[in-house]
Each structure stands twice: as C-alpha cells, then as structure tokens.
PDB file of C-alpha atoms in Angstrom:
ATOM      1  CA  UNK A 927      38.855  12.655 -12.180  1.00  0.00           C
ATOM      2  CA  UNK A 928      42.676  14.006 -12.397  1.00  0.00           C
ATOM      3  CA  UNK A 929      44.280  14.056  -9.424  1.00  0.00           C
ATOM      4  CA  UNK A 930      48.191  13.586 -10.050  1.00  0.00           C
ATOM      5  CA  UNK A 931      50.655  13.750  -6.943  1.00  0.00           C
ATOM      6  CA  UNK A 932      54.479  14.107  -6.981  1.00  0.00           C
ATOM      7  CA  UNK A 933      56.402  10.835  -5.534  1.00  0.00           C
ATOM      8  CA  UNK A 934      56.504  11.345  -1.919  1.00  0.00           C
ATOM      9  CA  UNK A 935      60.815  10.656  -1.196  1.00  0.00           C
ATOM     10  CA  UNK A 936      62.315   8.660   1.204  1.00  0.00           C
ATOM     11  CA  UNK A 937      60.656   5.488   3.119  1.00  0.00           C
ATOM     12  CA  UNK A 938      57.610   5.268   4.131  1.00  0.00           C
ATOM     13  CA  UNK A 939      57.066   5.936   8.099  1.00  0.00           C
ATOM     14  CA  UNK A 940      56.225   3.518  10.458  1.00  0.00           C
ATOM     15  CA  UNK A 941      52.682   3.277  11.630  1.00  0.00           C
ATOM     16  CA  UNK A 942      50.578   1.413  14.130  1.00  0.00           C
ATOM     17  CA  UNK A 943      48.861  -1.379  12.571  1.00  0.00           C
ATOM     18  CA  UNK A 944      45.449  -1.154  14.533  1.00  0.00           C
ATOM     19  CA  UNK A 945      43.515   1.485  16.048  1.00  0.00           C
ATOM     20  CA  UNK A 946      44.153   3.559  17.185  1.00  0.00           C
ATOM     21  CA  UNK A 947      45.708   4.266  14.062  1.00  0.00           C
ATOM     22  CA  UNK A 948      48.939   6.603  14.586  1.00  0.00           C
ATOM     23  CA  UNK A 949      52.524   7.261  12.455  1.00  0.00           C
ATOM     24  CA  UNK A 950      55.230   6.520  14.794  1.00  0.00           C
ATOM     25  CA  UNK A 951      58.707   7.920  12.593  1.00  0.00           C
ATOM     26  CA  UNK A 952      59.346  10.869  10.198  1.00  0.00           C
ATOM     27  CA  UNK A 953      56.701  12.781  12.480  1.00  0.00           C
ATOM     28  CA  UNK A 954      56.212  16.290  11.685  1.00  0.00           C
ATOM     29  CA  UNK A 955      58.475  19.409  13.139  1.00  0.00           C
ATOM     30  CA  UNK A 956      56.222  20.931  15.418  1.00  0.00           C
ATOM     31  CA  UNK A 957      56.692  24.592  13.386  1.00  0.00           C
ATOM     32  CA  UNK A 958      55.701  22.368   9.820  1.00  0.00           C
ATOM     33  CA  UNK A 959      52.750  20.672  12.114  1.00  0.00           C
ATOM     34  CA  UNK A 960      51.756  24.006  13.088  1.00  0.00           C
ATOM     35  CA  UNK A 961      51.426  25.529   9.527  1.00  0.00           C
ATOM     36  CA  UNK A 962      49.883  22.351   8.064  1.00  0.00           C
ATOM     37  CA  UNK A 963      47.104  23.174  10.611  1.00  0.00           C
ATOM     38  CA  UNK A 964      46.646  27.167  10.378  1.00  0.00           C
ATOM     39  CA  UNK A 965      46.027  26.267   6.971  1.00  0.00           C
ATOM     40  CA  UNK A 966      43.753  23.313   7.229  1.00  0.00           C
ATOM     41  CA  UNK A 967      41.461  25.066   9.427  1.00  0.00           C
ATOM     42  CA  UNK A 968      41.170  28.184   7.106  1.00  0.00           C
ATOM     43  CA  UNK A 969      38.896  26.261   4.524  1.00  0.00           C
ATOM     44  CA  UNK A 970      35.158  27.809   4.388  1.00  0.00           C
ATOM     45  CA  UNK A 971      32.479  26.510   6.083  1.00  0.00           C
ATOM     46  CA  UNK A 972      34.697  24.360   8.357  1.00  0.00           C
ATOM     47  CA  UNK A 973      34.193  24.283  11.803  1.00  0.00           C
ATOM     48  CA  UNK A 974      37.158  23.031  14.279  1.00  0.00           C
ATOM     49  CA  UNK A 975      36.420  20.808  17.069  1.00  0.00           C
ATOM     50  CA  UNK A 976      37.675  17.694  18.579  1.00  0.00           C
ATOM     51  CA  UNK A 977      37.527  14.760  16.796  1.00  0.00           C
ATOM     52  CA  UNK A 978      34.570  12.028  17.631  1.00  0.00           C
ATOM     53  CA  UNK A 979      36.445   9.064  16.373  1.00  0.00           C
ATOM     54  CA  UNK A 980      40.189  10.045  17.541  1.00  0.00           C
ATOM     55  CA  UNK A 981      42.754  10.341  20.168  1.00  0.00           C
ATOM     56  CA  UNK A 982      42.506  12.722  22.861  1.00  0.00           C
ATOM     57  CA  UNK A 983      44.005  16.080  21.224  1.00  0.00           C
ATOM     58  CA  UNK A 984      43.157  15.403  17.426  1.00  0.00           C
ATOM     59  CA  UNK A 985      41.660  18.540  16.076  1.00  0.00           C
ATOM     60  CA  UNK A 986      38.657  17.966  13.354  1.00  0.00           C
ATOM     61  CA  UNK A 987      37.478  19.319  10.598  1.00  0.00           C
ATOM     62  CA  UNK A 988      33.613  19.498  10.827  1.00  0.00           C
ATOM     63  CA  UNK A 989      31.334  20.861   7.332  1.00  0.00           C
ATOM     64  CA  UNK A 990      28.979  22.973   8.665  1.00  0.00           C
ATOM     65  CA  UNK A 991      25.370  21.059   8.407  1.00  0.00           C
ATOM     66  CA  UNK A 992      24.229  23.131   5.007  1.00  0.00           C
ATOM     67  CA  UNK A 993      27.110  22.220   3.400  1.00  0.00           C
ATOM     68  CA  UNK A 994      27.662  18.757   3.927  1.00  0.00           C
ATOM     69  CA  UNK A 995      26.330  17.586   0.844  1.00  0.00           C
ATOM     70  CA  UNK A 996      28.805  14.172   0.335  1.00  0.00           C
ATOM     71  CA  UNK A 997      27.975  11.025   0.563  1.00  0.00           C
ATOM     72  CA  UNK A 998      28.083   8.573   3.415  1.00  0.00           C
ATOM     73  CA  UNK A 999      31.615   7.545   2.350  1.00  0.00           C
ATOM     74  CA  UNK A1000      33.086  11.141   2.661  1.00  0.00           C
ATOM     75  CA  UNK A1001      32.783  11.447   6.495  1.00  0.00           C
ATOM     76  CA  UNK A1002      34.237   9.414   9.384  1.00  0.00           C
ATOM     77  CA  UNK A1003      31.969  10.370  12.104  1.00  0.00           C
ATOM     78  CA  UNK A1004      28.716  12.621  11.409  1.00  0.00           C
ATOM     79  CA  UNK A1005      29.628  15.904   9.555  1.00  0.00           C
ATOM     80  CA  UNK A1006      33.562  15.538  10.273  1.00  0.00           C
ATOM     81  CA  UNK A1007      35.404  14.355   6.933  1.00  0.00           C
ATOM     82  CA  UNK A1008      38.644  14.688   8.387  1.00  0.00           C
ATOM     83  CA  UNK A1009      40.779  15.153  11.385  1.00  0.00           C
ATOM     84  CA  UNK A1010      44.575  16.301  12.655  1.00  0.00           C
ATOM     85  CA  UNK A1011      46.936  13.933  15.347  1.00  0.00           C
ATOM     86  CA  UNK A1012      48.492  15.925  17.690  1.00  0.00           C
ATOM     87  CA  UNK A1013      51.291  16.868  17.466  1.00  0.00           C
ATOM     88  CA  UNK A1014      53.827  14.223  18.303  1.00  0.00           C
ATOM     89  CA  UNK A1015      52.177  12.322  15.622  1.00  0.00           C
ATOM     90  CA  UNK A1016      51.459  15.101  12.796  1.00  0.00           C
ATOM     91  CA  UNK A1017      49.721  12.688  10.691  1.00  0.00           C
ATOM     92  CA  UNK A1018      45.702  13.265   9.368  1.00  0.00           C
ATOM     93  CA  UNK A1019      42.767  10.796   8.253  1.00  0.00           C
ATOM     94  CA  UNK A1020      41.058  12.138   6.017  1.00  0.00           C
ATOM     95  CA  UNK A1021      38.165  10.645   3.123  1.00  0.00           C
ATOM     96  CA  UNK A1022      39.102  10.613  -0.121  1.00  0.00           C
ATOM     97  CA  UNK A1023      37.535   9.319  -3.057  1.00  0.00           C
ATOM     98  CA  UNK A1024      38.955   6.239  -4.496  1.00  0.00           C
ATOM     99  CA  UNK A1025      40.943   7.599  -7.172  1.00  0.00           C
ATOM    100  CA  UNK A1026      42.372   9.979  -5.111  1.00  0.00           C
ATOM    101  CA  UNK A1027      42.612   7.415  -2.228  1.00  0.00           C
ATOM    102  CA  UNK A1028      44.951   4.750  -5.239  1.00  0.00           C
ATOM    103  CA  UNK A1029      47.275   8.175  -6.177  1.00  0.00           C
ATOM    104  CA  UNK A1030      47.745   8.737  -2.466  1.00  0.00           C
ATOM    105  CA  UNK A1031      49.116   5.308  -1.939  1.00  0.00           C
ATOM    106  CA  UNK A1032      50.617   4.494  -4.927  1.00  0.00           C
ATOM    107  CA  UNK A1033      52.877   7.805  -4.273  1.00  0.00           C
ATOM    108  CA  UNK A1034      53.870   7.737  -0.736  1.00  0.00           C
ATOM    109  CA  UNK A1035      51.759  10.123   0.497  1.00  0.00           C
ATOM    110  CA  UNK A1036      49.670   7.871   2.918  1.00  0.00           C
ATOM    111  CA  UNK A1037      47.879   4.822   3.775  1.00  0.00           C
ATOM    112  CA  UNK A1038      44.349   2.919   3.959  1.00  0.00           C
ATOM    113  CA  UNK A1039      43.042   2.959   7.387  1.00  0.00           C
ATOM    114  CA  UNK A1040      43.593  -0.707   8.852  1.00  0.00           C
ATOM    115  CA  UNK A1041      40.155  -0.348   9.790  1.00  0.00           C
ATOM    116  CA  UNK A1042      39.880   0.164   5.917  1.00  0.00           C
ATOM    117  CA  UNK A1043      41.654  -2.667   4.718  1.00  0.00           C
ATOM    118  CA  UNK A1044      39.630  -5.087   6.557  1.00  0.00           C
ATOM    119  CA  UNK A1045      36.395  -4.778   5.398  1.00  0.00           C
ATOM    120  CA  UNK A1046      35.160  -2.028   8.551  1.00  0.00           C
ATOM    121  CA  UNK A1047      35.094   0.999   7.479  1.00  0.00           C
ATOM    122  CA  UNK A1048      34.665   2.423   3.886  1.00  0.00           C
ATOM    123  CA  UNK A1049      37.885   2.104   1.466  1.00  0.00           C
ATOM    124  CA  UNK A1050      37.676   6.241   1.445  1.00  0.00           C
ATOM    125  CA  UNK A1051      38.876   6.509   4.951  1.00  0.00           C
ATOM    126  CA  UNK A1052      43.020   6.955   4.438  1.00  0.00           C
ATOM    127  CA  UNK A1053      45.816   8.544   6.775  1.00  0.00           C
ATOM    128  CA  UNK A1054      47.664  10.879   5.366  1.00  0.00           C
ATOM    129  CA  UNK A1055      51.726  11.000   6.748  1.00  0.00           C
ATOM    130  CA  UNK A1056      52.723  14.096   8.233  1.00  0.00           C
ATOM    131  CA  UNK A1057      54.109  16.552   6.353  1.00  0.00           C
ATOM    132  CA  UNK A1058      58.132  17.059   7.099  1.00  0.00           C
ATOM    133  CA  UNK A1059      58.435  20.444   5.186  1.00  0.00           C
ATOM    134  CA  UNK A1060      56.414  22.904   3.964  1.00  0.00           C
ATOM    135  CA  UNK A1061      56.449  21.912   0.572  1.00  0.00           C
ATOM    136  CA  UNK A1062      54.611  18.480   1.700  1.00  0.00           C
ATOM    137  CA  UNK A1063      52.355  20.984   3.588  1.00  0.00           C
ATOM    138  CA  UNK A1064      51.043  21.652   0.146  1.00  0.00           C
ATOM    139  CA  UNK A1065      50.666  18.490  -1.048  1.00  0.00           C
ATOM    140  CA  UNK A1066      49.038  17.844   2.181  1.00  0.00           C
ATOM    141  CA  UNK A1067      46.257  21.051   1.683  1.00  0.00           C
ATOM    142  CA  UNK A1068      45.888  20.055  -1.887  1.00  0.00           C
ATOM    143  CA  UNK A1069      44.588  16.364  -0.417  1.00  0.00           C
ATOM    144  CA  UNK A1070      42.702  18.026   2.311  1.00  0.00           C
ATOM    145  CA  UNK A1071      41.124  20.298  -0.273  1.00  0.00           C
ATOM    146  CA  UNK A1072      40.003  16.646  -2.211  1.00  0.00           C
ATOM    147  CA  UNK A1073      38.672  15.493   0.883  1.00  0.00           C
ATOM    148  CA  UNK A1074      36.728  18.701   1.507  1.00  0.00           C
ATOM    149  CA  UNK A1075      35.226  18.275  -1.858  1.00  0.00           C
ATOM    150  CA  UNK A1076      34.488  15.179  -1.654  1.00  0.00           C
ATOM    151  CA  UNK A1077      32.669  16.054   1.430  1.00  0.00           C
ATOM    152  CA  UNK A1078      30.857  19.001   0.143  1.00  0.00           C
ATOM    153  CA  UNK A1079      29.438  16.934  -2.818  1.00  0.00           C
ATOM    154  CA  UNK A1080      31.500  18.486  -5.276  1.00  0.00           C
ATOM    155  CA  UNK A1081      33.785  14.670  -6.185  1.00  0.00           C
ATOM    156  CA  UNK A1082      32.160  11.447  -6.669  1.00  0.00           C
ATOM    157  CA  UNK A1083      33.142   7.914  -6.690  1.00  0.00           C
ATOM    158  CA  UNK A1084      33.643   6.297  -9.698  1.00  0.00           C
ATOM    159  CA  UNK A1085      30.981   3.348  -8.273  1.00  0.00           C
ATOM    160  CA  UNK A1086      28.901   3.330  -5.407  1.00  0.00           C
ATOM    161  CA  UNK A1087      31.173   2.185  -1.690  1.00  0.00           C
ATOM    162  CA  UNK A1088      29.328  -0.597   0.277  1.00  0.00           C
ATOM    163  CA  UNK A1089      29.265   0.738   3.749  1.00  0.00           C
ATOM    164  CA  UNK A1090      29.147  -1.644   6.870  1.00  0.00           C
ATOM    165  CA  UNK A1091      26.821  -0.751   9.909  1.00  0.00           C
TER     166      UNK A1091
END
C-alpha cells in the first residue's frame, strides 16, 4: 500500500499522555475546525453521532451497518472508525492501517493512542493533530478517507493485529 504524506512543519503539539486522550497546543482555529468537519461528515454512508468512547462533545463518524465491512482493528467502538474533539481541542482518532498508521507518525501528522502504545487497544487506533490551516484540512480528509477505507474493507493490514478483550 502507498500512502505518502508531506512533512507536517513546526513541533509537534502537546498532548495528554492518558485518557482521555486530548492535544493541548497548536489547537485548531475554530473556522479551520469547522471546515475539517463539514467535510468529514460528507463521506457516504457515514452517519454522525456522538462518540461511544469520547469526551462529551466529540462528534463520530459511524459506517452505516451494510457497509462496515473492516476488520475488528478498523473501529474503536462498534461501527464508529473514527471520531472529532470538540472544538477547543480540534484533534481526531481515527483507525488506520499500520502502514498508514508508521507514515502518519513518522511525518508529524499524529500519534499512537497511549492506550495504543501499551498493549490495550489495537496499534490502528492513532490521533490525528488538528489541522491549523486548510491545507492540513486536506491532509487531514485524505487520512480520514484511509481510515474510512480501512473501515469499509477496502485496505488491509499487512499481517493480522492481535486484539485484547
């Protein structure tokens, strides 16, 4: 699979380092916040609803039951691959699949959840920083658009993720 990202500039922002899991500098402007989600919700089949797994106020993106054809690894709670902070946060967890998951990181664009990183949660589940401008709001559709692939069965995993229940 080629996925190739631009180098995201400038430092990385701060973020918490447990759940709940939120970016706490270079948050979004709430006009660039406000596109990123107009167009995140405009993906077919996509229903938008508030998040099961997040904070009060996070918006999620929920595949619609026919086609959520992914596996196990593509979705943080039920049907919902991905979801939106609010906005004095801006940022967005999303599943990726791992390549797309080692070009996120290794250009800036986001994290593994700490979750993630410890063993809890599958190494798919990743936050992606907030966009500042709206040319990182396409960088930030173009890895939504992964995620929702990955979701609808359409990306695989190189291997098989071992999932913990």
């Amino acid at each position: 699979m080629s996925f190739e990202l631009p180098f995201r500039t400038g430092p990385r922002p701060q973020t918490t380092g447990c759940a709940p899991h939120e970016q706490v500098t270079q948050n979004a402007p709430a006009e660039v916040h406000a596109l990123f989600k107009r167009r995140a919700f405009e993906l077919p089949f996509v229903e938008r609803r508030a998040s099961g797994i997040s904070v009060p106020g996070a918006e999620a993106l929920v595949l619609s039951h026919v086609h959520a054809c992914g596996p196990r690894e593509a979705f943080l709670i039920g049907r919902e691959f991905a979801h939106v902070h609010p906005a004095y946060d801006g940022s967005s967890h999303m599943m990726l699949p791992l390549p797309v998951v080692d070009e996120l990181t290794a250009k800036g664009w986001g994290e593994l959840h700490p979750m993630a990183r410890s063993g809890h949660i599958p190494a798919t589940a990743v936050m992606a920083f907030a966009p500042r401008d709206v040319k990182e709001v396409e960088v930030m559709v173009r890895l939504l658009n992964a995620s929702w692939d990955f979701a609808r069965g359409k990306l695989a995993n190189p291997a098989p993720v071992h999932i913990h229940d």
